[in-house]
Amino acid sequence: MKYLLGIDFGGGASKATLLSEIGDIVAESTTEYPTLYPESGACEQDPEDWITALCENTKVILEKSGIDPSCIAAVAVDSATHTYLACDKNYKPLRNAVHWTDSRSRVQANALREEFGEEIFEKSYHKPDTIWTLPQLKWLSVNEPDTFSKIGYIFFEKDYIRYFLTDVYCTDYIEAQGSMLFNCNTMDWDDKLCELAGIDRSVLPPLRSPTDIIGAITEKAAKTTGLAVGTPVICGTTDTVMEVFASGAVEKGNVTVKLATAGRICVITDKPYPDRHLVNYSHVAKGLWYPGTATKAAASSYRWYRDTFGGDYKELDAAAKDIAIGADGLVFHPYLNGELTPYADPLLCGSFIGVRATHTKAHFTRAVLEGVSLSLLDSKRYLDGLGISYDSVATLIGGGAKGKLWSSITADVLGIPLRITESSDSSLGSAMLAGIAVGIFKDAKTAAELCVKVMDTVYPNKENTEKYGVIFEEYKRIHDALAPIYKER
């Protein structure tokens, strides 16, 4: 029996999935690591935490499964798109990695949008905002010029981790699409975009296909991970497309709803849909794209709430379940780091509105869950306005899909059935992708048919959907009232 190992690196944890050649999940492991907020708007991670989590997960996977490491046919790593790490000419980190949700580059993003916005949009399919690497690099050049001057190589998160495993420096074209340094028309790094960032394209990694075998586990990496020397490592790609893949969304019209660090509604299409409020990336299934909306803080809102106010997810859910729809008038907006769809406003702040002395912690918990789902409804209505057709049943993906209460709330808020699979984790998608790379699976559709197992479908309650429709109108009015205040702060 041969096995495939996929390892994901998300906003707050790494998860590894070991998949058999017949499509069964054999073992899983998760290791959390912190996200750092050293100043207002900052969102960073220590790359050493990634490596620590990597080694912990591989060792646990091997211990749980009991397999010989030499039976692993290939390894693939994925991570959140366009989280970048500046390194010197010796491949050593110059500072912490800048997470894609970092919003310190507001001034730079605004300047780029005003002066070069249309040209950047035509090439990258996105308008300048704080989430992209281009404005983030501009921020670094202004605020940390000494660090910026020493840049020898720019890594994206998964690529740094894979470099640790193989000593090979490269990235894939889907990851590159998220940097705003890549021309989606020519499918190559763009000299003008690099010039705007103040870098030479020589500091960017060579481009490969996600399924390319780019190297193998080195002796050094084998000692710390327990993996076998010489095990093939593929290029891999980004976490969202791997979640979409792991959910079985590999055909035009398929749709996914994501409750992970960020929230997304993605529709599988046969072309990109460039729009300021959508994120456009290629799919690993040939000829397809997965344009989608973006809620900046989805499951990360719930994690922030848990970490700040205490509690266990199961206990929090159990208490919130007994609270009525609408949390007795308490409304939460999940704008902890600004918001993307449909506002593209990094200045928006999170809020609890309507607090009364009668509200308990359970009310606040329910308000957080409902607030994130209402932000997805905000995104869905924008997507629907663009006329992109999609299936009547969506697949719910991300860590939030594991919570029965949150799944039910989301189905009710959106008013659509949500399919739940055995696993929609990015690490499963990466394992499936590794299987394609080494010939175990013929293509994306074959891998999905074999590996994706539907466990349940959550249907919306029509009466609840109507109630949430009324609450949503209030949710929007609160946003409209507070947005001008945030711009003045």
PDB file of N, CA and C in Angstrom, residues 328-413:
ATOM      1  N   ASP A 328     -31.164  37.780  20.951  1.00  0.00           N
ATOM      2  CA  ASP A 328     -31.927  38.803  21.696  1.00  0.00           C
ATOM      3  C   ASP A 328     -31.423  40.216  21.401  1.00  0.00           C
ATOM      4  N   GLY A 329     -31.205  40.479  20.103  1.00  0.00           N
ATOM      5  CA  GLY A 329     -30.855  41.829  19.676  1.00  0.00           C
ATOM      6  C   GLY A 329     -29.380  42.148  19.646  1.00  0.00           C
ATOM      7  N   LEU A 330     -28.521  41.202  20.003  1.00  0.00           N
ATOM      8  CA  LEU A 330     -27.073  41.444  20.004  1.00  0.00           C
ATOM      9  C   LEU A 330     -26.510  41.106  18.612  1.00  0.00           C
ATOM     10  N   VAL A 331     -25.840  42.069  18.001  1.00  0.00           N
ATOM     11  CA  VAL A 331     -25.323  41.893  16.644  1.00  0.00           C
ATOM     12  C   VAL A 331     -23.808  42.062  16.630  1.00  0.00           C
ATOM     13  N   PHE A 332     -23.116  41.127  15.983  1.00  0.00           N
ATOM     14  CA  PHE A 332     -21.655  41.176  15.868  1.00  0.00           C
ATOM     15  C   PHE A 332     -21.260  41.368  14.413  1.00  0.00           C
ATOM     16  N   HIS A 333     -20.319  42.269  14.167  1.00  0.00           N
ATOM     17  CA  HIS A 333     -19.707  42.437  12.853  1.00  0.00           C
ATOM     18  C   HIS A 333     -18.273  41.929  12.928  1.00  0.00           C
ATOM     19  N   PRO A 334     -17.883  40.977  12.077  1.00  0.00           N
ATOM     20  CA  PRO A 334     -16.561  40.329  12.194  1.00  0.00           C
ATOM     21  C   PRO A 334     -15.442  41.070  11.467  1.00  0.00           C
ATOM     22  N   TYR A 335     -15.409  42.379  11.601  1.00  0.00           N
ATOM     23  CA  TYR A 335     -14.425  43.175  10.862  1.00  0.00           C
ATOM     24  C   TYR A 335     -13.175  43.404  11.709  1.00  0.00           C
ATOM     25  N   LEU A 336     -12.597  42.333  12.219  1.00  0.00           N
ATOM     26  CA  LEU A 336     -11.465  42.461  13.146  1.00  0.00           C
ATOM     27  C   LEU A 336     -10.226  43.021  12.460  1.00  0.00           C
ATOM     28  N   ASN A 337     -10.101  42.782  11.166  1.00  0.00           N
ATOM     29  CA  ASN A 337      -8.969  43.307  10.391  1.00  0.00           C
ATOM     30  C   ASN A 337      -9.466  44.038   9.150  1.00  0.00           C
ATOM     31  N   GLY A 338     -10.580  44.785   9.289  1.00  0.00           N
ATOM     32  CA  GLY A 338     -11.214  45.370   8.123  1.00  0.00           C
ATOM     33  C   GLY A 338     -12.059  44.319   7.429  1.00  0.00           C
ATOM     34  N   GLU A 339     -12.531  44.631   6.235  1.00  0.00           N
ATOM     35  CA  GLU A 339     -13.362  43.667   5.503  1.00  0.00           C
ATOM     36  C   GLU A 339     -13.119  43.775   4.009  1.00  0.00           C
ATOM     37  N   LEU A 340     -13.324  42.662   3.340  1.00  0.00           N
ATOM     38  CA  LEU A 340     -13.160  42.588   1.889  1.00  0.00           C
ATOM     39  C   LEU A 340     -14.532  42.678   1.222  1.00  0.00           C
ATOM     40  N   THR A 341     -15.081  41.575   0.738  1.00  0.00           N
ATOM     41  CA  THR A 341     -16.373  41.618   0.054  1.00  0.00           C
ATOM     42  C   THR A 341     -17.490  41.967   1.033  1.00  0.00           C
ATOM     43  N   PRO A 342     -18.384  42.906   0.702  1.00  0.00           N
ATOM     44  CA  PRO A 342     -18.402  43.724  -0.512  1.00  0.00           C
ATOM     45  C   PRO A 342     -17.946  45.164  -0.262  1.00  0.00           C
ATOM     46  N   TYR A 343     -17.014  45.358   0.674  1.00  0.00           N
ATOM     47  CA  TYR A 343     -16.635  46.726   1.048  1.00  0.00           C
ATOM     48  C   TYR A 343     -15.208  47.112   0.666  1.00  0.00           C
ATOM     49  N   ALA A 344     -14.305  46.148   0.657  1.00  0.00           N
ATOM     50  CA  ALA A 344     -12.894  46.447   0.408  1.00  0.00           C
ATOM     51  C   ALA A 344     -12.445  47.603   1.282  1.00  0.00           C
ATOM     52  N   ASP A 345     -12.736  47.510   2.581  1.00  0.00           N
ATOM     53  CA  ASP A 345     -12.472  48.611   3.516  1.00  0.00           C
ATOM     54  C   ASP A 345     -11.628  48.117   4.687  1.00  0.00           C
ATOM     55  N   PRO A 346     -10.319  48.409   4.691  1.00  0.00           N
ATOM     56  CA  PRO A 346      -9.454  47.955   5.782  1.00  0.00           C
ATOM     57  C   PRO A 346      -9.669  48.709   7.086  1.00  0.00           C
ATOM     58  N   LEU A 347     -10.453  49.802   7.045  1.00  0.00           N
ATOM     59  CA  LEU A 347     -10.660  50.608   8.249  1.00  0.00           C
ATOM     60  C   LEU A 347     -11.842  50.136   9.082  1.00  0.00           C
ATOM     61  N   LEU A 348     -12.671  49.263   8.548  1.00  0.00           N
ATOM     62  CA  LEU A 348     -13.799  48.752   9.328  1.00  0.00           C
ATOM     63  C   LEU A 348     -13.296  48.014  10.563  1.00  0.00           C
ATOM     64  N   CYS A 349     -14.045  48.105  11.640  1.00  0.00           N
ATOM     65  CA  CYS A 349     -13.681  47.445  12.905  1.00  0.00           C
ATOM     66  C   CYS A 349     -14.778  46.472  13.324  1.00  0.00           C
ATOM     67  N   GLY A 350     -14.391  45.484  14.089  1.00  0.00           N
ATOM     68  CA  GLY A 350     -15.374  44.569  14.648  1.00  0.00           C
ATOM     69  C   GLY A 350     -16.201  45.277  15.707  1.00  0.00           C
ATOM     70  N   SER A 351     -17.425  44.775  15.932  1.00  0.00           N
ATOM     71  CA  SER A 351     -18.280  45.435  16.923  1.00  0.00           C
ATOM     72  C   SER A 351     -19.344  44.489  17.447  1.00  0.00           C
ATOM     73  N   PHE A 352     -19.707  44.682  18.701  1.00  0.00           N
ATOM     74  CA  PHE A 352     -20.925  44.123  19.279  1.00  0.00           C
ATOM     75  C   PHE A 352     -21.872  45.298  19.480  1.00  0.00           C
ATOM     76  N   ILE A 353     -23.044  45.230  18.883  1.00  0.00           N
ATOM     77  CA  ILE A 353     -24.020  46.310  18.980  1.00  0.00           C
ATOM     78  C   ILE A 353     -25.300  45.772  19.624  1.00  0.00           C
ATOM     79  N   GLY A 354     -25.878  46.580  20.518  1.00  0.00           N
ATOM     80  CA  GLY A 354     -27.143  46.209  21.142  1.00  0.00           C
ATOM     81  C   GLY A 354     -26.986  45.478  22.460  1.00  0.00           C
ATOM     82  N   VAL A 355     -25.861  45.721  23.152  1.00  0.00           N
ATOM     83  CA  VAL A 355     -25.594  45.021  24.410  1.00  0.00           C
ATOM     84  C   VAL A 355     -26.556  45.488  25.505  1.00  0.00           C
ATOM     85  N   ARG A 356     -27.171  44.538  26.193  1.00  0.00           N
ATOM     86  CA  ARG A 356     -28.072  44.806  27.325  1.00  0.00           C
ATOM     87  C   ARG A 356     -27.616  44.027  28.545  1.00  0.00           C
ATOM     88  N   ALA A 357     -28.092  44.446  29.699  1.00  0.00           N
ATOM     89  CA  ALA A 357     -27.721  43.777  30.953  1.00  0.00           C
ATOM     90  C   ALA A 357     -28.218  42.342  30.990  1.00  0.00           C
ATOM     91  N   THR A 358     -29.194  42.017  30.161  1.00  0.00           N
ATOM     92  CA  THR A 358     -29.756  40.662  30.141  1.00  0.00           C
ATOM     93  C   THR A 358     -28.912  39.682  29.321  1.00  0.00           C
ATOM     94  N   HIS A 359     -27.945  40.194  28.583  1.00  0.00           N
ATOM     95  CA  HIS A 359     -27.135  39.328  27.735  1.00  0.00           C
ATOM     96  C   HIS A 359     -26.083  38.567  28.543  1.00  0.00           C
ATOM     97  N   THR A 360     -25.939  37.301  28.225  1.00  0.00           N
ATOM     98  CA  THR A 360     -24.954  36.434  28.872  1.00  0.00           C
ATOM     99  C   THR A 360     -23.821  36.126  27.891  1.00  0.00           C
ATOM    100  N   LYS A 361     -22.834  35.401  28.356  1.00  0.00           N
ATOM    101  CA  LYS A 361     -21.741  35.002  27.470  1.00  0.00           C
ATOM    102  C   LYS A 361     -22.272  34.169  26.313  1.00  0.00           C
ATOM    103  N   ALA A 362     -23.286  33.366  26.559  1.00  0.00           N
ATOM    104  CA  ALA A 362     -23.865  32.538  25.496  1.00  0.00           C
ATOM    105  C   ALA A 362     -24.457  33.400  24.388  1.00  0.00           C
ATOM    106  N   HIS A 363     -25.024  34.556  24.753  1.00  0.00           N
ATOM    107  CA  HIS A 363     -25.541  35.476  23.741  1.00  0.00           C
ATOM    108  C   HIS A 363     -24.400  35.996  22.857  1.00  0.00           C
ATOM    109  N   PHE A 364     -23.292  36.360  23.497  1.00  0.00           N
ATOM    110  CA  PHE A 364     -22.151  36.864  22.730  1.00  0.00           C
ATOM    111  C   PHE A 364     -21.605  35.783  21.791  1.00  0.00           C
ATOM    112  N   THR A 365     -21.564  34.541  22.288  1.00  0.00           N
ATOM    113  CA  THR A 365     -21.081  33.443  21.441  1.00  0.00           C
ATOM    114  C   THR A 365     -21.961  33.279  20.218  1.00  0.00           C
ATOM    115  N   ARG A 366     -23.277  33.251  20.453  1.00  0.00           N
ATOM    116  CA  ARG A 366     -24.194  33.091  19.316  1.00  0.00           C
ATOM    117  C   ARG A 366     -24.074  34.270  18.352  1.00  0.00           C
ATOM    118  N   ALA A 367     -23.901  35.458  18.883  1.00  0.00           N
ATOM    119  CA  ALA A 367     -23.776  36.648  18.042  1.00  0.00           C
ATOM    120  C   ALA A 367     -22.551  36.551  17.131  1.00  0.00           C
ATOM    121  N   VAL A 368     -21.449  35.997  17.659  1.00  0.00           N
ATOM    122  CA  VAL A 368     -20.244  35.827  16.833  1.00  0.00           C
ATOM    123  C   VAL A 368     -20.527  34.875  15.683  1.00  0.00           C
ATOM    124  N   LEU A 369     -21.130  33.735  15.975  1.00  0.00           N
ATOM    125  CA  LEU A 369     -21.423  32.758  14.935  1.00  0.00           C
ATOM    126  C   LEU A 369     -22.372  33.339  13.886  1.00  0.00           C
ATOM    127  N   GLU A 370     -23.411  34.023  14.360  1.00  0.00           N
ATOM    128  CA  GLU A 370     -24.374  34.611  13.431  1.00  0.00           C
ATOM    129  C   GLU A 370     -23.740  35.743  12.624  1.00  0.00           C
ATOM    130  N   GLY A 371     -22.896  36.554  13.270  1.00  0.00           N
ATOM    131  CA  GLY A 371     -22.278  37.687  12.581  1.00  0.00           C
ATOM    132  C   GLY A 371     -21.414  37.252  11.417  1.00  0.00           C
ATOM    133  N   VAL A 372     -20.650  36.174  11.605  1.00  0.00           N
ATOM    134  CA  VAL A 372     -19.822  35.667  10.510  1.00  0.00           C
ATOM    135  C   VAL A 372     -20.710  35.146   9.381  1.00  0.00           C
ATOM    136  N   SER A 373     -21.776  34.432   9.736  1.00  0.00           N
ATOM    137  CA  SER A 373     -22.687  33.909   8.711  1.00  0.00           C
ATOM    138  C   SER A 373     -23.393  35.042   7.965  1.00  0.00           C
ATOM    139  N   LEU A 374     -23.725  36.117   8.674  1.00  0.00           N
ATOM    140  CA  LEU A 374     -24.347  37.274   8.025  1.00  0.00           C
ATOM    141  C   LEU A 374     -23.367  37.962   7.079  1.00  0.00           C
ATOM    142  N   SER A 375     -22.077  37.938   7.423  1.00  0.00           N
ATOM    143  CA  SER A 375     -21.077  38.507   6.508  1.00  0.00           C
ATOM    144  C   SER A 375     -20.983  37.668   5.238  1.00  0.00           C
ATOM    145  N   LEU A 376     -21.181  36.357   5.354  1.00  0.00           N
ATOM    146  CA  LEU A 376     -21.214  35.498   4.176  1.00  0.00           C
ATOM    147  C   LEU A 376     -22.453  35.782   3.328  1.00  0.00           C
ATOM    148  N   LEU A 377     -23.569  36.078   3.988  1.00  0.00           N
ATOM    149  CA  LEU A 377     -24.773  36.448   3.244  1.00  0.00           C
ATOM    150  C   LEU A 377     -24.549  37.759   2.489  1.00  0.00           C
ATOM    151  N   ASP A 378     -23.855  38.690   3.115  1.00  0.00           N
ATOM    152  CA  ASP A 378     -23.492  39.942   2.456  1.00  0.00           C
ATOM    153  C   ASP A 378     -22.717  39.645   1.167  1.00  0.00           C
ATOM    154  N   SER A 379     -21.779  38.698   1.273  1.00  0.00           N
ATOM    155  CA  SER A 379     -20.982  38.290   0.113  1.00  0.00           C
ATOM    156  C   SER A 379     -21.841  37.574  -0.925  1.00  0.00           C
ATOM    157  N   LYS A 380     -22.711  36.691  -0.475  1.00  0.00           N
ATOM    158  CA  LYS A 380     -23.546  35.920  -1.395  1.00  0.00           C
ATOM    159  C   LYS A 380     -24.441  36.844  -2.222  1.00  0.00           C
ATOM    160  N   ARG A 381     -25.007  37.836  -1.583  1.00  0.00           N
ATOM    161  CA  ARG A 381     -25.894  38.747  -2.311  1.00  0.00           C
ATOM    162  C   ARG A 381     -25.116  39.536  -3.360  1.00  0.00           C
ATOM    163  N   TYR A 382     -23.883  39.880  -3.059  1.00  0.00           N
ATOM    164  CA  TYR A 382     -23.061  40.566  -4.054  1.00  0.00           C
ATOM    165  C   TYR A 382     -22.760  39.632  -5.219  1.00  0.00           C
ATOM    166  N   LEU A 383     -22.409  38.390  -4.893  1.00  0.00           N
ATOM    167  CA  LEU A 383     -22.104  37.399  -5.927  1.00  0.00           C
ATOM    168  C   LEU A 383     -23.319  37.152  -6.814  1.00  0.00           C
ATOM    169  N   ASP A 384     -24.483  37.035  -6.202  1.00  0.00           N
ATOM    170  CA  ASP A 384     -25.705  36.802  -6.962  1.00  0.00           C
ATOM    171  C   ASP A 384     -25.987  37.959  -7.930  1.00  0.00           C
ATOM    172  N   GLY A 385     -25.611  39.169  -7.517  1.00  0.00           N
ATOM    173  CA  GLY A 385     -25.837  40.344  -8.350  1.00  0.00           C
ATOM    174  C   GLY A 385     -25.000  40.353  -9.619  1.00  0.00           C
ATOM    175  N   LEU A 386     -23.950  39.542  -9.655  1.00  0.00           N
ATOM    176  CA  LEU A 386     -23.087  39.479 -10.834  1.00  0.00           C
ATOM    177  C   LEU A 386     -23.598  38.498 -11.880  1.00  0.00           C
ATOM    178  N   GLY A 387     -24.616  37.713 -11.499  1.00  0.00           N
ATOM    179  CA  GLY A 387     -25.220  36.802 -12.465  1.00  0.00           C
ATOM    180  C   GLY A 387     -24.418  35.544 -12.748  1.00  0.00           C
ATOM    181  N   ILE A 388     -23.510  35.159 -11.837  1.00  0.00           N
ATOM    182  CA  ILE A 388     -22.747  33.922 -12.014  1.00  0.00           C
ATOM    183  C   ILE A 388     -23.610  32.754 -11.536  1.00  0.00           C
ATOM    184  N   SER A 389     -23.917  31.821 -12.422  1.00  0.00           N
ATOM    185  CA  SER A 389     -24.792  30.708 -12.057  1.00  0.00           C
ATOM    186  C   SER A 389     -24.017  29.615 -11.328  1.00  0.00           C
ATOM    187  N   TYR A 390     -24.698  28.958 -10.384  1.00  0.00           N
ATOM    188  CA  TYR A 390     -24.060  27.876  -9.642  1.00  0.00           C
ATOM    189  C   TYR A 390     -25.115  26.897  -9.125  1.00  0.00           C
ATOM    190  N   ASP A 391     -24.657  25.754  -8.635  1.00  0.00           N
ATOM    191  CA  ASP A 391     -25.539  24.686  -8.177  1.00  0.00           C
ATOM    192  C   ASP A 391     -26.408  25.151  -7.004  1.00  0.00           C
ATOM    193  N   SER A 392     -27.523  24.469  -6.806  1.00  0.00           N
ATOM    194  CA  SER A 392     -28.449  24.831  -5.728  1.00  0.00           C
ATOM    195  C   SER A 392     -28.005  24.320  -4.366  1.00  0.00           C
ATOM    196  N   VAL A 393     -27.052  23.395  -4.347  1.00  0.00           N
ATOM    197  CA  VAL A 393     -26.507  22.863  -3.091  1.00  0.00           C
ATOM    198  C   VAL A 393     -25.016  23.175  -3.056  1.00  0.00           C
ATOM    199  N   ALA A 394     -24.556  23.737  -1.928  1.00  0.00           N
ATOM    200  CA  ALA A 394     -23.146  24.066  -1.764  1.00  0.00           C
ATOM    201  C   ALA A 394     -22.492  23.068  -0.830  1.00  0.00           C
ATOM    202  N   THR A 395     -21.175  23.008  -0.882  1.00  0.00           N
ATOM    203  CA  THR A 395     -20.422  22.193   0.069  1.00  0.00           C
ATOM    204  C   THR A 395     -19.784  23.118   1.090  1.00  0.00           C
ATOM    205  N   LEU A 396     -20.004  22.830   2.364  1.00  0.00           N
ATOM    206  CA  LEU A 396     -19.437  23.640   3.447  1.00  0.00           C
ATOM    207  C   LEU A 396     -18.048  23.114   3.767  1.00  0.00           C
ATOM    208  N   ILE A 397     -17.054  23.994   3.739  1.00  0.00           N
ATOM    209  CA  ILE A 397     -15.671  23.588   3.966  1.00  0.00           C
ATOM    210  C   ILE A 397     -15.048  24.427   5.070  1.00  0.00           C
ATOM    211  N   GLY A 398     -13.876  24.002   5.539  1.00  0.00           N
ATOM    212  CA  GLY A 398     -13.173  24.727   6.588  1.00  0.00           C
ATOM    213  C   GLY A 398     -13.491  24.169   7.966  1.00  0.00           C
ATOM    214  N   GLY A 399     -12.722  24.610   8.952  1.00  0.00           N
ATOM    215  CA  GLY A 399     -12.882  24.106  10.316  1.00  0.00           C
ATOM    216  C   GLY A 399     -14.261  24.360  10.892  1.00  0.00           C
ATOM    217  N   GLY A 400     -14.905  25.455  10.483  1.00  0.00           N
ATOM    218  CA  GLY A 400     -16.237  25.763  10.994  1.00  0.00           C
ATOM    219  C   GLY A 400     -17.279  24.744  10.602  1.00  0.00           C
ATOM    220  N   ALA A 401     -17.016  23.974   9.545  1.00  0.00           N
ATOM    221  CA  ALA A 401     -17.964  22.956   9.094  1.00  0.00           C
ATOM    222  C   ALA A 401     -18.119  21.834  10.117  1.00  0.00           C
ATOM    223  N   LYS A 402     -17.163  21.727  11.038  1.00  0.00           N
ATOM    224  CA  LYS A 402     -17.231  20.667  12.051  1.00  0.00           C
ATOM    225  C   LYS A 402     -18.261  20.987  13.132  1.00  0.00           C
ATOM    226  N   GLY A 403     -18.616  22.258  13.279  1.00  0.00           N
ATOM    227  CA  GLY A 403     -19.575  22.651  14.308  1.00  0.00           C
ATOM    228  C   GLY A 403     -21.006  22.532  13.809  1.00  0.00           C
ATOM    229  N   LYS A 404     -21.804  21.674  14.436  1.00  0.00           N
ATOM    230  CA  LYS A 404     -23.183  21.462  13.984  1.00  0.00           C
ATOM    231  C   LYS A 404     -24.009  22.732  14.110  1.00  0.00           C
ATOM    232  N   LEU A 405     -23.806  23.469  15.195  1.00  0.00           N
ATOM    233  CA  LEU A 405     -24.576  24.692  15.389  1.00  0.00           C
ATOM    234  C   LEU A 405     -24.242  25.714  14.312  1.00  0.00           C
ATOM    235  N   TRP A 406     -22.956  25.920  14.071  1.00  0.00           N
ATOM    236  CA  TRP A 406     -22.549  26.928  13.089  1.00  0.00           C
ATOM    237  C   TRP A 406     -22.972  26.517  11.678  1.00  0.00           C
ATOM    238  N   SER A 407     -22.894  25.235  11.373  1.00  0.00           N
ATOM    239  CA  SER A 407     -23.343  24.748  10.063  1.00  0.00           C
ATOM    240  C   SER A 407     -24.827  25.031   9.876  1.00  0.00           C
ATOM    241  N   SER A 408     -25.611  24.785  10.925  1.00  0.00           N
ATOM    242  CA  SER A 408     -27.048  25.012  10.863  1.00  0.00           C
ATOM    243  C   SER A 408     -27.371  26.496  10.711  1.00  0.00           C
ATOM    244  N   ILE A 409     -26.676  27.333  11.490  1.00  0.00           N
ATOM    245  CA  ILE A 409     -26.878  28.780  11.395  1.00  0.00           C
ATOM    246  C   ILE A 409     -26.554  29.267   9.987  1.00  0.00           C
ATOM    247  N   THR A 410     -25.447  28.791   9.439  1.00  0.00           N
ATOM    248  CA  THR A 410     -25.019  29.238   8.114  1.00  0.00           C
ATOM    249  C   THR A 410     -26.008  28.813   7.038  1.00  0.00           C
ATOM    250  N   ALA A 411     -26.512  27.590   7.117  1.00  0.00           N
ATOM    251  CA  ALA A 411     -27.523  27.133   6.146  1.00  0.00           C
ATOM    252  C   ALA A 411     -28.777  27.991   6.239  1.00  0.00           C
ATOM    253  N   ASP A 412     -29.206  28.287   7.472  1.00  0.00           N
ATOM    254  CA  ASP A 412     -30.392  29.122   7.664  1.00  0.00           C
ATOM    255  C   ASP A 412     -30.181  30.542   7.145  1.00  0.00           C
ATOM    256  N   VAL A 413     -29.034  31.125   7.443  1.00  0.00           N
ATOM    257  CA  VAL A 413     -28.753  32.497   7.025  1.00  0.00           C
ATOM    258  C   VAL A 413     -28.684  32.598   5.506  1.00  0.00           C
TER     259      VAL A 413
END
